[in-house]
Amino acid sequence: MDTPSFLTAQVLVSIAVLVIFVHVILGIVTYSIYLERKISAYIQDRIGPNRVGFDFGLPFLKFLRGCFGLGQPLADGIKFFLKEDYTPDKVDKALFTLAPMTIVVPALIGFAVIPWGGVWHINQFTIPILNWTIAGGDVVIAGANVNVGIIYMLAVASLGVYGVTLGGWASNNKYSFLGGLRSTAQMLAYEIPLGLSLLCVLLVTGTVVPDGIIRYQVEHGWLLFAMPVAATIFFISILAEANRAPFDNAEAEQELVGGYHTEYSSMRFALFFLAEYAHMTTSCAFFALLFLGGYHLPASWIAGPGHVFSPENVTLLGVLAKCGVYLTKVVLLICFMMVIRWTLPRMRFDQVMMMAWQAVIPIALATVVLTSVLVYLDLTDLLPMLAANILLAGFIVGIYPLLPKYNPNRKIPLYGSRFNPVPGERVSTRPTDPMALEDRPIEGTAKPA
Amino acid sequence: MAILAPSMFLADVELSNYLPIVVIVLMAITFGIINVGVSMLLGPRRKGKVKGVTYESGMNPVGTARKRFNVRFYLIAVVFLVFDVEIIFLYPWASTFAHLTPQSEESLLWLGRIMFFLLTTVVAYLYGWRKGVFKFD
C-alpha cells in the first residue's frame, strides 16, 4: 500500500511530541500546585504539605510514606473526582457546564508551536504492519511546525477570555458576574501590550517561526539583554493574562469570594485552576522562547562547538538535552511567578486597569517605535539595543513627574464630619474633649478664615 | 547542518503540518469532556432546596445577577478592538521589515507608512484619554 502523502516524518514526530508534551504539561501543572504550596510555605516560614506519600495506606508500601508530600497532587486529583459536581438551581445549565471546557481547551492547545528540542535528523524508516515508508530528513521537535508560528499563540491566548466570561455569566451570581467582568476587562487590556512587545521581537528577528527566533538568539545573544523593556512588559502582560498575582483581581477573596468560579465545585472547579496553571506554563514557555533563547544554553566555551545544547546538534541526545534545558527554564520562570505572587500585595482593580491603559500600553507603543527605528538604522546588535532601551527607560522615569497627576484616592469632603472640618473650623480628637465625644464639630466654633 | 535562514522557514508551506493542531484540539476537548463526565458519574448527588440557592455570603439572595453593569467595561472592549485590529495589521509588516535593506529608500517608505498608521492610533488613544475612557475610580 502507498504511503499517504500527508504522513510525513514531521507530522508523525509532531503528533508524538504532542502526546508526550500534553502529559508533561499536565504533570508540570499538577506539581506546580504542590510547588506553589511549598514555596508559599517557605516564604511564610511554614513547612507546607509533607504528609501524603505513595503508600496508599498499604503496609507493604510503608517505605513510600511521606516522600516530602509528593503524593499530594494525586490525592487532590482523586478528591476532585469524588466530590459532588453540584449545579445550582438558577444557573444557565448548558453554559455552566460548557465554561470549564471552554477555558481548558485553549490552555491545553497553546503550547503546540513551541520548539522544545530544536531540530532532529531522522533517518528513513518503515511503519511495520502497514508497510509505509516514511522519508527521513530534518524535523522540528514541536507540536506543530506551522509557518504562522507565534501568531497561533496569540490567537489561542485570546480564546482564554471566553471561558472566564461564560463562567461568570452562566453562574447567575453577583460575585461570579463581577469577577468575570473584571477578568475579561483585564485580559483584554493586557493583550495589547502582550502583542506590542511580541512585535518588537518579530521586528528584530524578522520571522514568526519559533525555531527561527531561537536561532536568531543563538547567533545574536538572548533578547532579554537586548530589549529588557519589551521583556518586562511581556512578563507583566503574561502575569495579567494568566490572572496571576499581583493581578488576580478575579479571585479577590475579600470582595468577590472566588470570582468567576464561586459557584463551581468538583472537577469543573478544578478545570479552572488547571487552566490557570496550564496558561502559566505556556506563557512561561513563550517567554523563554522569545527572550531567554528557548532551548539554547551558551555552553560552547565549555563543550566546544556542536555540543548537545547547540541547534546544530541534531542527534537524539541533543534533542533530549535541549528539551531538558527548555523545561528547566520554564520551571524556573514558574517559580519566579510564584515568588512574585507571595511577595507582592494584590493591586486594586482600578490600579490594574489604569496601569494597563495609562502606563504599559504607551510604553509598549514607544518600544515598538524605538525598535522599528533601530531596525531601520540597522542597529539591532546587543549593545545599541541595550543602550537605546536604557535611554527609553531613563526617559520614562524622567518624564514621569511631569505628567499630570490623577489621584483616585482623593478624599471626598463630607462637611459636618470631624474629619473634614469646614475651612477655619477647630477640631479636636482628644478623647476627653467634648467636641471629640460629640463626634461632630460643635456649632458656632467655626471662625471665618 | 548550517543555520537555516528565516526565509527558508517561511517558504515551508505545507498544509499537512496543520494536522497535529487538529489532533491536539480534539485531545483537549476530549480531556475536558472526560474530566467533567467522570466527576459527574463518580460524585454523590444530593439535591436540596437551600443547597441550590445562589451563594451570596449566606444571605438570602437579593434579585438576580443579570443586571446592568458599568458602561466602562463596554468602552474598554471597544477600545480593545481598535488596538487589537491595529496590532494585527502590524504583524505582517514586522516580520518582513527586517528583510529590507537597512537605510534604503524603500525601507524608509515602509517605516514612514507604519509610523503614520501608528500615529492615527495614537490620536485615537489621546481622544479616548481626553474622553475619560481610561479613568477608573
Coordinates of C-alpha atoms in Angstrom, one line a residue:
Chain A
M1 CA 0.0 0.0 0.0
D2 CA 1.2 3.5 -0.8
T3 CA 2.1 5.9 2.0
P4 CA -0.5 8.6 2.4
S5 CA 1.0 11.9 1.2
F6 CA 0.2 13.9 4.3
L7 CA 2.0 11.4 6.5
T8 CA 5.5 12.9 6.6
A9 CA 8.1 12.4 9.2
Q10 CA 7.4 15.9 10.5
V11 CA 3.7 15.1 11.1
L12 CA 4.4 11.8 12.9
V13 CA 7.1 13.3 15.1
S14 CA 4.8 16.3 15.8
I15 CA 2.0 14.0 16.9
A16 CA 4.4 12.0 19.1
V17 CA 5.7 15.3 20.6
L18 CA 2.1 16.4 21.3
V19 CA 1.1 13.2 23.0
I20 CA 4.2 13.3 25.2
F21 CA 4.1 17.0 26.0
V22 CA 0.4 17.1 26.9
H23 CA 1.4 14.8 29.7
V24 CA 4.5 16.7 30.5
I25 CA 2.4 19.9 30.7
L26 CA -0.3 18.3 32.9
G27 CA 2.5 16.9 35.1
I28 CA 4.0 20.3 35.4
V29 CA 0.6 21.7 36.2
T30 CA -0.3 19.3 39.0
Y31 CA 3.1 19.6 40.5
S32 CA 3.2 23.3 40.2
I33 CA 0.3 23.4 42.6
Y34 CA 2.4 21.4 45.0
L35 CA 5.3 23.7 44.3
E36 CA 3.2 26.8 44.9
R37 CA 2.2 25.4 48.3
K38 CA 5.8 24.6 49.2
I39 CA 7.1 27.9 48.0
S40 CA 4.4 29.9 49.8
A41 CA 5.1 27.7 52.9
Y42 CA 8.8 28.5 52.9
I43 CA 8.1 32.2 52.3
Q44 CA 5.8 32.3 55.3
D45 CA 8.2 30.1 57.4
R46 CA 6.0 27.0 57.4
I47 CA 6.7 23.5 56.2
G48 CA 3.9 23.0 53.6
P49 CA 2.5 19.7 52.5
N50 CA 4.6 16.9 53.8
R51 CA 2.3 14.0 54.8
V52 CA 0.9 12.4 51.7
G53 CA 3.2 9.9 50.1
F54 CA 2.6 7.0 47.8
D55 CA 1.8 4.3 50.3
F56 CA -2.0 4.3 49.8
G57 CA -2.4 3.0 53.4
L58 CA -0.9 -0.3 52.4
P59 CA 1.5 -1.9 54.9
F60 CA 3.9 -3.3 52.3
L61 CA 4.4 0.2 50.7
K62 CA 5.4 1.7 54.1
F63 CA 8.7 2.9 52.7
L64 CA 6.9 5.3 50.4
R65 CA 5.1 7.1 53.2
G66 CA 5.9 10.8 53.5
C67 CA 8.0 11.4 50.3
F68 CA 8.0 15.2 51.1
G69 CA 4.3 15.3 50.4
L70 CA 4.8 14.4 46.8
G71 CA 1.6 12.4 46.7
Q72 CA -0.5 15.5 47.5
P73 CA -1.4 16.4 43.9
L74 CA -2.6 12.8 43.3
A75 CA -4.7 12.9 46.4
D76 CA -6.1 16.2 45.4
G77 CA -7.0 14.9 41.9
I78 CA -8.8 11.9 43.2
K79 CA -10.6 14.0 45.7
F80 CA -11.8 16.4 42.9
F81 CA -13.2 13.4 41.0
L82 CA -15.0 12.0 44.0
K83 CA -16.7 15.2 45.2
E84 CA -20.2 16.2 44.2
D85 CA -20.4 18.1 41.0
Y86 CA -23.2 20.4 42.0
T87 CA -25.2 22.6 39.6
P88 CA -27.1 25.3 41.5
D89 CA -30.7 26.0 40.6
K90 CA -30.6 29.4 39.0
V91 CA -27.6 28.9 36.6
D92 CA -27.7 28.6 32.9
K93 CA -27.1 24.9 32.8
A94 CA -25.6 24.5 29.3
L95 CA -23.2 27.4 29.6
F96 CA -22.4 26.4 33.2
T97 CA -21.1 23.0 32.0
L98 CA -19.5 24.4 28.9
A99 CA -17.5 27.1 30.6
P100 CA -14.8 24.9 32.2
M101 CA -14.3 23.0 29.0
T102 CA -14.0 26.3 27.0
I103 CA -11.3 27.5 29.3
V104 CA -9.3 24.3 29.4
V105 CA -9.1 23.8 25.6
P106 CA -7.2 27.0 24.8
A107 CA -5.0 26.4 27.8
L108 CA -4.0 23.0 26.6
I109 CA -3.5 23.7 22.9
G110 CA -1.4 26.8 23.3
F111 CA 1.9 25.1 23.6
A112 CA 1.6 23.3 20.2
V113 CA 4.0 25.6 18.3
I114 CA 6.8 25.6 20.9
P115 CA 10.0 24.0 19.5
W116 CA 11.0 22.1 22.6
G117 CA 14.1 20.4 21.3
G118 CA 15.1 22.1 18.1
V119 CA 15.8 20.0 15.0
W120 CA 16.2 16.3 14.9
H121 CA 17.7 14.4 12.0
I122 CA 15.6 11.3 11.4
N123 CA 16.5 8.5 9.0
Q124 CA 14.2 6.9 6.6
F125 CA 12.0 4.3 8.4
T126 CA 9.1 2.0 7.7
I127 CA 6.0 1.5 9.8
P128 CA 5.9 -2.2 10.4
I129 CA 2.4 -3.6 9.7
L130 CA 1.1 -1.1 7.2
N131 CA 4.4 -1.2 5.4
W132 CA 4.5 2.6 4.9
T133 CA 7.9 4.1 4.1
I134 CA 8.5 7.5 5.6
A135 CA 11.2 9.6 4.1
G136 CA 13.8 10.9 6.6
G137 CA 15.1 14.4 7.0
D138 CA 15.3 17.2 9.5
V139 CA 12.2 17.5 11.7
V140 CA 11.4 20.2 14.3
I141 CA 10.6 18.8 17.7
A142 CA 7.4 20.9 18.0
G143 CA 3.8 20.0 18.4
A144 CA 3.1 21.6 15.0
N145 CA 5.7 23.0 12.7
V146 CA 3.4 25.6 11.1
N147 CA 4.7 28.8 9.5
V148 CA 2.2 31.0 11.3
G149 CA 4.2 30.2 14.4
I150 CA 3.8 32.9 17.0
I151 CA 0.6 34.2 15.6
Y152 CA -1.0 30.9 16.5
M153 CA 0.0 31.5 20.1
L154 CA -1.6 35.0 20.1
A155 CA -4.8 33.6 18.6
V156 CA -5.1 30.9 21.2
A157 CA -4.3 33.2 24.1
S158 CA -7.2 35.4 23.1
L159 CA -9.6 32.5 23.3
G160 CA -9.0 32.1 27.0
V161 CA -11.3 35.1 27.7
Y162 CA -14.4 33.2 26.6
G163 CA -14.3 30.6 29.4
V164 CA -13.9 33.3 32.0
T165 CA -16.8 35.4 30.6
L166 CA -19.1 32.4 30.2
G167 CA -18.3 31.1 33.7
G168 CA -19.1 34.4 35.2
W169 CA -22.2 35.0 33.2
A170 CA -23.7 31.4 33.5
S171 CA -23.3 31.2 37.3
N172 CA -26.0 33.9 37.8
N173 CA -24.2 35.0 40.9
K174 CA -23.2 38.6 41.5
Y175 CA -19.8 37.7 42.7
S176 CA -19.2 35.5 39.7
F177 CA -20.5 38.1 37.3
L178 CA -18.4 40.9 38.7
G179 CA -15.3 38.6 38.9
G180 CA -15.9 37.5 35.3
L181 CA -16.3 41.1 34.1
R182 CA -13.1 42.2 35.9
S183 CA -11.1 39.3 34.5
T184 CA -12.4 39.9 31.0
A185 CA -11.5 43.6 31.1
Q186 CA -8.1 42.9 32.5
M187 CA -7.3 40.1 30.0
L188 CA -8.4 42.3 27.1
A189 CA -6.4 45.3 28.3
Y190 CA -3.2 43.3 28.8
E191 CA -3.5 41.6 25.5
I192 CA -2.4 44.8 23.7
P193 CA 0.9 45.2 25.5
L194 CA 1.5 41.5 25.0
G195 CA 1.0 41.8 21.3
L196 CA 3.1 45.0 21.1
S197 CA 6.1 43.6 23.0
L198 CA 5.9 40.5 20.9
L199 CA 6.0 42.8 17.9
C200 CA 9.4 44.1 19.0
V201 CA 10.8 40.6 18.9
L202 CA 9.4 39.9 15.5
L203 CA 10.8 43.2 14.2
V204 CA 14.3 42.3 15.2
T205 CA 14.2 38.6 14.3
G206 CA 12.2 39.1 11.1
T207 CA 10.4 35.8 11.4
V208 CA 7.3 34.5 13.1
V209 CA 8.6 30.9 13.1
P210 CA 9.6 29.9 16.7
D211 CA 12.7 28.0 15.7
G212 CA 13.8 30.9 13.7
I213 CA 13.5 33.2 16.7
I214 CA 15.7 30.8 18.8
R215 CA 18.3 30.6 16.0
Y216 CA 18.4 34.4 15.9
Q217 CA 19.1 34.4 19.6
V218 CA 21.8 31.7 19.3
E219 CA 23.6 34.0 16.9
H220 CA 23.0 37.4 18.4
G221 CA 22.5 36.7 22.1
W222 CA 19.4 36.4 24.1
L223 CA 16.9 39.1 23.5
L224 CA 16.3 39.6 27.3
F225 CA 19.6 41.6 27.3
A226 CA 18.9 43.4 24.0
M227 CA 15.4 44.5 24.8
P228 CA 14.8 44.5 28.6
V229 CA 11.9 47.0 28.4
A230 CA 9.9 44.7 26.0
A231 CA 10.7 41.7 28.1
T232 CA 9.4 43.4 31.2
I233 CA 6.2 44.4 29.5
F234 CA 5.8 40.9 28.2
F235 CA 6.2 39.4 31.6
I236 CA 3.8 41.8 33.2
S237 CA 1.3 41.0 30.5
I238 CA 1.5 37.3 30.9
L239 CA 1.1 37.6 34.6
A240 CA -2.1 39.6 34.0
E241 CA -3.3 37.3 31.2
A242 CA -3.0 34.3 33.4
N243 CA -4.8 36.1 36.2
R244 CA -1.8 35.7 38.4
A245 CA -0.9 37.9 41.4
P246 CA -0.5 40.8 41.7
F247 CA -3.2 41.0 39.1
D248 CA -5.5 38.3 40.4
N249 CA -8.5 40.6 41.0
A250 CA -11.0 38.0 39.8
E251 CA -10.1 36.0 42.9
A252 CA -10.0 38.8 45.4
E253 CA -11.5 36.7 48.2
Q254 CA -12.3 39.7 50.4
E255 CA -14.6 41.3 47.9
L256 CA -15.6 38.7 45.4
V257 CA -15.3 35.3 47.2
G258 CA -13.9 33.2 44.4
G259 CA -14.6 35.3 41.4
Y260 CA -16.0 33.6 38.3
H261 CA -15.7 30.1 39.8
T262 CA -17.6 30.8 43.0
E263 CA -20.5 28.5 42.1
Y264 CA -18.3 25.7 40.8
S265 CA -17.4 22.5 42.6
S266 CA -15.6 19.2 42.0
M267 CA -13.8 18.7 38.7
R268 CA -15.4 21.7 37.0
F269 CA -13.8 23.9 39.6
A270 CA -10.5 22.1 39.2
L271 CA -10.5 22.6 35.5
F272 CA -10.5 26.4 36.0
F273 CA -7.4 26.0 38.2
L274 CA -5.8 23.6 35.8
A275 CA -6.4 26.1 33.0
E276 CA -4.8 28.9 35.0
Y277 CA -1.7 26.8 35.7
A278 CA -1.5 25.5 32.1
H279 CA -1.8 29.0 30.9
M280 CA 1.1 30.0 33.2
T281 CA 3.2 27.1 31.9
T282 CA 2.5 28.0 28.3
S283 CA 3.2 31.7 28.9
C284 CA 6.5 30.9 30.6
A285 CA 7.5 28.7 27.7
F286 CA 6.8 31.6 25.3
F287 CA 8.7 34.0 27.5
A288 CA 11.6 31.6 27.4
L289 CA 11.2 31.2 23.6
L290 CA 11.1 35.0 22.9
F291 CA 13.6 36.4 25.4
L292 CA 15.6 33.5 27.0
G293 CA 16.8 31.8 23.9
G294 CA 14.5 28.8 24.2
Y295 CA 16.4 25.6 24.3
H296 CA 19.8 27.3 23.9
L297 CA 22.4 27.3 26.5
P298 CA 25.6 29.3 25.9
A299 CA 27.8 26.4 26.6
S300 CA 30.1 26.3 23.6
W301 CA 33.0 27.7 25.7
I302 CA 32.8 24.6 27.9
A303 CA 31.8 21.8 25.5
G304 CA 33.1 23.2 22.2
P305 CA 31.1 23.8 19.0
G306 CA 28.4 21.3 18.1
H307 CA 27.8 20.5 21.8
V308 CA 24.4 19.0 22.8
F309 CA 22.8 22.3 23.5
S310 CA 23.5 24.0 20.2
P311 CA 21.0 24.0 17.4
E312 CA 23.4 22.3 15.0
N313 CA 23.4 19.1 17.1
V314 CA 20.6 17.1 15.5
T315 CA 21.1 13.8 17.3
L316 CA 18.5 12.3 19.6
L317 CA 20.8 13.0 22.6
G318 CA 21.0 16.7 21.6
V319 CA 17.2 16.8 21.3
L320 CA 16.7 15.3 24.8
A321 CA 19.3 17.7 26.3
K322 CA 17.6 20.7 24.7
C323 CA 14.2 19.6 25.9
G324 CA 15.7 19.4 29.4
V325 CA 17.2 22.9 29.2
Y326 CA 13.9 24.3 27.9
L327 CA 11.8 22.7 30.6
T328 CA 14.3 23.8 33.3
K329 CA 13.9 27.4 32.1
V330 CA 10.1 27.0 32.1
V331 CA 10.0 25.6 35.7
L332 CA 12.4 28.4 36.9
L333 CA 10.1 31.0 35.4
I334 CA 7.1 29.4 37.0
C335 CA 8.9 29.5 40.4
F336 CA 9.7 33.2 39.7
M337 CA 6.0 33.9 39.1
M338 CA 5.1 32.1 42.4
V339 CA 7.7 34.1 44.3
I340 CA 6.1 37.3 42.9
R341 CA 2.7 36.1 44.0
W342 CA 3.7 35.5 47.6
T343 CA 5.8 38.7 47.7
L344 CA 3.7 41.5 46.2
P345 CA 0.3 42.6 47.5
R346 CA -2.6 42.4 45.1
M347 CA -3.3 45.6 43.1
R348 CA -6.7 47.2 43.2
F349 CA -8.7 46.7 40.1
D350 CA -8.7 50.4 39.1
Q351 CA -4.9 50.5 39.6
V352 CA -4.6 47.4 37.4
M353 CA -6.6 49.0 34.6
M354 CA -5.0 52.4 34.8
M355 CA -1.6 50.8 34.8
A356 CA -2.6 49.0 31.6
W357 CA -4.0 51.9 29.7
Q358 CA -2.0 54.8 31.0
A359 CA 1.4 53.2 31.6
V360 CA 2.0 49.8 30.0
I361 CA 0.4 50.5 26.6
P362 CA 2.1 53.8 25.9
I363 CA 5.4 52.4 26.9
A364 CA 4.8 49.4 24.7
L365 CA 4.0 51.7 21.8
A366 CA 7.1 53.7 22.4
T367 CA 9.1 50.5 22.4
V368 CA 7.7 49.4 19.1
V369 CA 8.6 52.8 17.5
L370 CA 12.1 52.7 19.0
T371 CA 12.7 49.1 17.8
S372 CA 11.5 49.8 14.3
V373 CA 13.7 52.9 14.0
L374 CA 16.6 50.8 15.3
V375 CA 15.8 48.1 12.7
Y376 CA 15.8 50.8 10.0
L377 CA 19.1 52.1 11.1
D378 CA 20.5 48.5 11.3
L379 CA 21.4 48.9 14.9
T380 CA 20.0 45.6 16.1
D381 CA 23.0 44.3 17.9
L382 CA 23.1 43.7 21.6
L383 CA 24.9 46.9 22.7
P384 CA 23.0 49.6 20.7
M385 CA 19.7 47.9 21.5
L386 CA 20.5 47.8 25.2
A387 CA 21.7 51.4 25.2
A388 CA 18.5 52.5 23.4
N389 CA 16.4 50.6 25.9
I390 CA 18.2 52.1 28.9
L391 CA 17.7 55.6 27.3
L392 CA 14.0 54.8 26.9
A393 CA 13.7 53.6 30.5
G394 CA 15.5 56.7 31.7
F395 CA 13.2 58.9 29.6
I396 CA 10.2 57.2 31.1
V397 CA 11.4 57.7 34.6
G398 CA 12.4 61.2 33.9
I399 CA 9.1 62.3 32.3
Y400 CA 7.0 60.7 35.0
P401 CA 7.0 63.6 37.4
L402 CA 6.0 66.0 34.6
L403 CA 2.8 64.1 33.7
P404 CA -0.5 65.3 35.0
K405 CA -1.3 63.7 38.3
Y406 CA -4.6 61.9 38.8
N407 CA -5.3 60.7 42.3
P408 CA -8.2 58.3 42.5
N409 CA -7.7 58.1 46.3
R410 CA -8.6 61.7 46.8
K411 CA -10.6 62.4 49.9
I412 CA -14.2 63.4 49.2
P413 CA -15.0 66.1 51.7
L414 CA -18.1 65.4 53.8
Y415 CA -18.8 68.6 55.6
G416 CA -20.1 68.1 59.1
S417 CA -17.8 65.2 59.9
R418 CA -14.9 65.9 62.2
F419 CA -12.5 64.5 59.6
N420 CA -13.5 67.2 57.1
P421 CA -13.9 70.4 59.0
V422 CA -15.1 73.5 57.2
P423 CA -12.2 75.7 56.5
G424 CA -11.3 77.5 59.6
E425 CA -13.1 75.2 61.9
R426 CA -11.5 73.9 65.1
V427 CA -11.4 70.2 65.5
S428 CA -10.1 68.3 68.5
T429 CA -9.8 64.5 68.7
R430 CA -8.6 64.2 72.2
P431 CA -10.7 61.6 74.0
T432 CA -11.7 63.9 76.8
D433 CA -12.6 66.8 74.6
P434 CA -16.3 67.5 74.5
M435 CA -16.0 68.0 70.8
A436 CA -14.5 64.6 70.2
L437 CA -17.1 62.9 72.4
E438 CA -19.8 64.6 70.4
D439 CA -18.2 63.2 67.2
R440 CA -19.1 66.2 65.2
P441 CA -17.9 69.8 65.1
I442 CA -19.7 71.9 67.7
E443 CA -21.7 74.5 66.0
G444 CA -20.5 78.0 66.4
T445 CA -16.9 77.2 66.7
A446 CA -16.2 77.8 63.0
K447 CA -14.4 81.1 62.6
P448 CA -14.2 82.9 59.3
A449 CA -10.7 82.4 57.9
Chain B
M1 CA 23.7 21.5 9.5
A2 CA 24.1 25.1 8.7
I3 CA 21.8 27.6 10.4
L4 CA 18.7 27.9 8.4
A5 CA 17.8 31.4 7.2
P6 CA 14.3 32.5 8.4
S7 CA 13.2 32.8 4.8
M8 CA 13.7 29.1 4.5
F9 CA 11.1 28.5 7.2
L10 CA 8.7 31.0 5.6
A11 CA 8.9 29.1 2.3
D12 CA 8.0 25.9 4.0
V13 CA 4.2 26.0 3.4
E14 CA 2.9 22.5 3.9
L15 CA -0.8 22.1 4.9
S16 CA -0.2 18.6 6.4
N17 CA 1.8 20.3 9.2
Y18 CA -1.5 21.7 10.4
L19 CA -2.8 18.1 11.1
P20 CA -1.2 17.9 14.6
I21 CA -3.2 21.0 15.6
V22 CA -6.4 19.3 14.8
V23 CA -5.2 16.3 16.9
I24 CA -4.3 18.5 19.9
V25 CA -7.7 20.3 19.7
L26 CA -9.5 17.0 19.7
M27 CA -7.3 15.8 22.6
A28 CA -8.1 18.9 24.6
I29 CA -11.8 18.7 24.0
T30 CA -11.8 15.0 25.0
F31 CA -9.8 15.9 28.1
G32 CA -12.4 18.4 29.2
I33 CA -15.5 16.2 28.4
I34 CA -14.0 13.2 30.1
N35 CA -13.0 15.1 33.3
V36 CA -16.4 16.7 33.7
G37 CA -18.2 13.4 32.8
V38 CA -16.2 11.2 35.2
S39 CA -16.7 13.6 38.1
M40 CA -20.4 13.7 37.4
L41 CA -20.5 9.9 37.4
L42 CA -18.4 9.3 40.5
G43 CA -19.5 12.1 42.8
P44 CA -22.5 11.8 45.1
R45 CA -25.8 13.5 44.1
R46 CA -27.9 15.1 46.8
K47 CA -30.4 17.8 45.9
G48 CA -31.6 20.3 48.5
K49 CA -33.9 23.3 48.5
V50 CA -31.4 25.6 50.2
K51 CA -28.4 23.9 48.7
G52 CA -29.4 25.1 45.2
V53 CA -29.7 28.7 46.3
T54 CA -27.3 31.2 44.7
Y55 CA -24.3 31.9 47.0
E56 CA -24.4 35.3 48.5
S57 CA -22.3 35.0 51.6
G58 CA -25.1 33.1 53.4
M59 CA -27.7 35.7 53.0
N60 CA -30.9 35.1 51.1
P61 CA -30.1 36.2 47.5
V62 CA -31.5 39.6 46.5
G63 CA -32.7 39.8 43.0
T64 CA -30.8 38.4 40.0
A65 CA -27.3 38.9 38.8
R66 CA -28.5 39.7 35.3
K67 CA -28.3 43.4 35.9
R68 CA -27.0 46.4 34.2
F69 CA -23.3 46.8 34.7
N70 CA -20.8 49.6 34.4
V71 CA -20.5 51.1 30.9
R72 CA -16.7 51.3 31.4
F73 CA -16.3 47.6 30.6
Y74 CA -18.1 48.1 27.3
L75 CA -15.8 51.1 26.5
I76 CA -12.8 49.0 27.3
A77 CA -14.0 46.3 24.9
V78 CA -14.5 48.8 22.1
V79 CA -11.0 50.4 22.6
F80 CA -9.5 47.0 22.8
L81 CA -10.9 46.2 19.3
V82 CA -9.3 49.3 17.9
F83 CA -5.9 48.4 19.3
D84 CA -6.1 44.7 18.5
V85 CA -7.0 45.2 14.9
E86 CA -4.2 47.7 14.6
I87 CA -1.7 45.2 16.1
I88 CA -2.9 42.5 13.7
F89 CA -2.1 44.8 10.8
L90 CA 1.4 45.3 12.2
Y91 CA 2.4 41.6 12.2
P92 CA 2.9 41.1 8.5
W93 CA 4.9 44.3 8.4
A94 CA 7.0 43.4 11.4
S95 CA 8.0 40.0 10.0
T96 CA 9.1 41.4 6.7
F97 CA 10.6 44.8 7.6
A98 CA 13.8 43.2 8.9
H99 CA 14.5 41.7 5.5
L100 CA 14.6 45.0 3.7
T101 CA 18.0 46.7 3.1
P102 CA 18.5 49.0 6.1
Q103 CA 18.6 52.7 5.5
S104 CA 17.4 52.3 1.9
E105 CA 14.7 54.4 0.4
E106 CA 12.2 51.6 0.3
S107 CA 12.9 50.8 3.9
L108 CA 12.3 54.4 4.8
L109 CA 9.0 54.4 2.9
W110 CA 7.8 51.3 4.8
L111 CA 8.8 52.8 8.1
G112 CA 7.1 56.1 7.3
R113 CA 3.8 54.4 6.4
I114 CA 3.7 52.4 9.5
M115 CA 4.6 55.4 11.7
F116 CA 1.7 57.3 10.1
F117 CA -0.5 54.3 10.8
L118 CA 0.6 54.2 14.4
L119 CA 0.0 58.0 14.6
T120 CA -3.6 57.5 13.8
T121 CA -3.9 55.1 16.6
V122 CA -2.1 57.4 19.0
V123 CA -4.7 60.1 18.0
A124 CA -7.5 57.7 18.8
Y125 CA -5.8 56.9 22.1
L126 CA -5.4 60.5 23.1
Y127 CA -9.0 61.1 22.2
G128 CA -10.0 58.2 24.4
W129 CA -7.8 59.6 27.2
R130 CA -9.4 63.0 27.0
K131 CA -12.9 61.5 27.0
G132 CA -12.0 59.7 30.2
V133 CA -12.2 56.1 28.9
F134 CA -9.1 55.1 30.8
K135 CA -10.2 56.6 34.1
F136 CA -11.1 54.3 36.8
D137 CA -12.4 55.5 40.2

